[in-house]
Amino acid sequence: MNSRSLPSFIAIAVLSCSLTSCFSSSKVQSKNEASVGKQLTDLDAAYHQGIITEKEYLKLRNAIIKNND
């Protein structure tokens, strides 16, 4: 694994973990909805810092949005 792929792998792992949560209460769901914006902001920052590629950015962005419809 080269030095560029390690940060990318870490970003994907962290975001994947945050995407696997499932909430049933509306109070918790509101907190989760607020975190969607944070996830997208963090993802955008990782992309603009060159940590992840455009392809990874688009894939993760779509996953965040899909999992929070």
mmCIF file of C-alpha atoms in Angstrom:
data_model
loop_
_atom_site.group_PDB
_atom_site.id
_atom_site.type_symbol
_atom_site.label_atom_id
_atom_site.label_comp_id
_atom_site.label_asym_id
_atom_site.label_seq_id
_atom_site.Cartn_x
_atom_site.Cartn_y
_atom_site.Cartn_z
ATOM 1 C CA MET A 1 0.000 0.000 0.000
ATOM 2 C CA ASN A 2 1.538 3.314 -1.002
ATOM 3 C CA SER A 3 1.455 6.491 1.095
ATOM 4 C CA ARG A 4 -1.412 8.000 -0.934
ATOM 5 C CA SER A 5 -3.682 4.993 -0.584
ATOM 6 C CA LEU A 6 -3.314 4.716 3.212
ATOM 7 C CA PRO A 7 -5.129 8.006 4.003
ATOM 8 C CA SER A 8 -7.719 7.086 1.399
ATOM 9 C CA PHE A 9 -8.237 3.694 3.012
ATOM 10 C CA ILE A 10 -8.570 5.303 6.441
ATOM 11 C CA ALA A 11 -11.107 7.849 5.176
ATOM 12 C CA ILE A 12 -13.157 5.112 3.524
ATOM 13 C CA ALA A 13 -13.019 2.935 6.640
ATOM 14 C CA VAL A 14 -14.134 5.766 8.920
ATOM 15 C CA LEU A 15 -16.959 6.809 6.618
ATOM 16 C CA SER A 16 -18.062 3.216 6.104
ATOM 17 C CA CYS A 17 -18.321 2.713 9.847
ATOM 18 C CA SER A 18 -20.431 5.823 10.205
ATOM 19 C CA LEU A 19 -22.723 4.699 7.370
ATOM 20 C CA THR A 20 -23.585 1.331 8.938
ATOM 21 C CA SER A 21 -25.568 2.770 11.866
ATOM 22 C CA CYS A 22 -29.289 2.239 11.892
ATOM 23 C CA PHE A 23 -31.542 4.295 14.178
ATOM 24 C CA SER A 24 -35.203 3.781 15.021
ATOM 25 C CA SER A 25 -36.119 6.601 17.405
ATOM 26 C CA SER A 26 -37.016 9.955 15.890
ATOM 27 C CA LYS A 27 -34.851 11.774 18.455
ATOM 28 C CA VAL A 28 -31.793 9.748 17.495
ATOM 29 C CA GLN A 29 -32.740 10.020 13.834
ATOM 30 C CA SER A 30 -32.644 13.827 14.092
ATOM 31 C CA LYS A 31 -29.107 13.604 15.462
ATOM 32 C CA ASN A 32 -28.209 11.255 12.598
ATOM 33 C CA GLU A 33 -29.657 13.675 10.055
ATOM 34 C CA ALA A 34 -27.507 16.450 11.516
ATOM 35 C CA SER A 35 -24.479 14.192 11.180
ATOM 36 C CA VAL A 36 -25.208 13.690 7.469
ATOM 37 C CA GLY A 37 -24.212 17.291 6.865
ATOM 38 C CA LYS A 38 -21.053 16.736 8.901
ATOM 39 C CA GLN A 39 -20.253 13.560 6.958
ATOM 40 C CA LEU A 40 -20.671 15.381 3.651
ATOM 41 C CA THR A 41 -18.581 18.328 4.881
ATOM 42 C CA ASP A 42 -15.804 16.009 6.074
ATOM 43 C CA LEU A 43 -15.936 14.070 2.819
ATOM 44 C CA ASP A 44 -15.719 17.284 0.799
ATOM 45 C CA ALA A 45 -12.728 18.406 2.858
ATOM 46 C CA ALA A 46 -10.969 15.059 2.294
ATOM 47 C CA TYR A 47 -11.535 15.375 -1.436
ATOM 48 C CA HIS A 48 -10.278 18.961 -1.640
ATOM 49 C CA GLN A 49 -7.211 18.075 0.442
ATOM 50 C CA GLY A 50 -6.374 15.296 -2.004
ATOM 51 C CA ILE A 51 -6.900 12.519 0.533
ATOM 52 C CA ILE A 52 -9.424 10.756 -1.683
ATOM 53 C CA THR A 53 -9.915 10.695 -5.445
ATOM 54 C CA GLU A 54 -12.914 12.104 -7.287
ATOM 55 C CA LYS A 55 -14.151 8.572 -7.920
ATOM 56 C CA GLU A 56 -13.947 7.724 -4.198
ATOM 57 C CA TYR A 57 -15.587 11.054 -3.318
ATOM 58 C CA LEU A 58 -18.548 10.445 -5.615
ATOM 59 C CA LYS A 59 -18.995 6.851 -4.439
ATOM 60 C CA LEU A 60 -18.938 7.796 -0.761
ATOM 61 C CA ARG A 61 -21.128 10.871 -1.289
ATOM 62 C CA ASN A 62 -23.756 8.758 -3.025
ATOM 63 C CA ALA A 63 -23.580 6.158 -0.236
ATOM 64 C CA ILE A 64 -24.103 8.802 2.463
ATOM 65 C CA ILE A 65 -27.089 10.251 0.634
ATOM 66 C CA LYS A 66 -28.593 6.837 -0.190
ATOM 67 C CA ASN A 67 -28.266 5.565 3.382
ATOM 68 C CA ASN A 68 -29.978 8.636 4.764
ATOM 69 C CA ASP A 69 -33.016 8.950 2.453
#
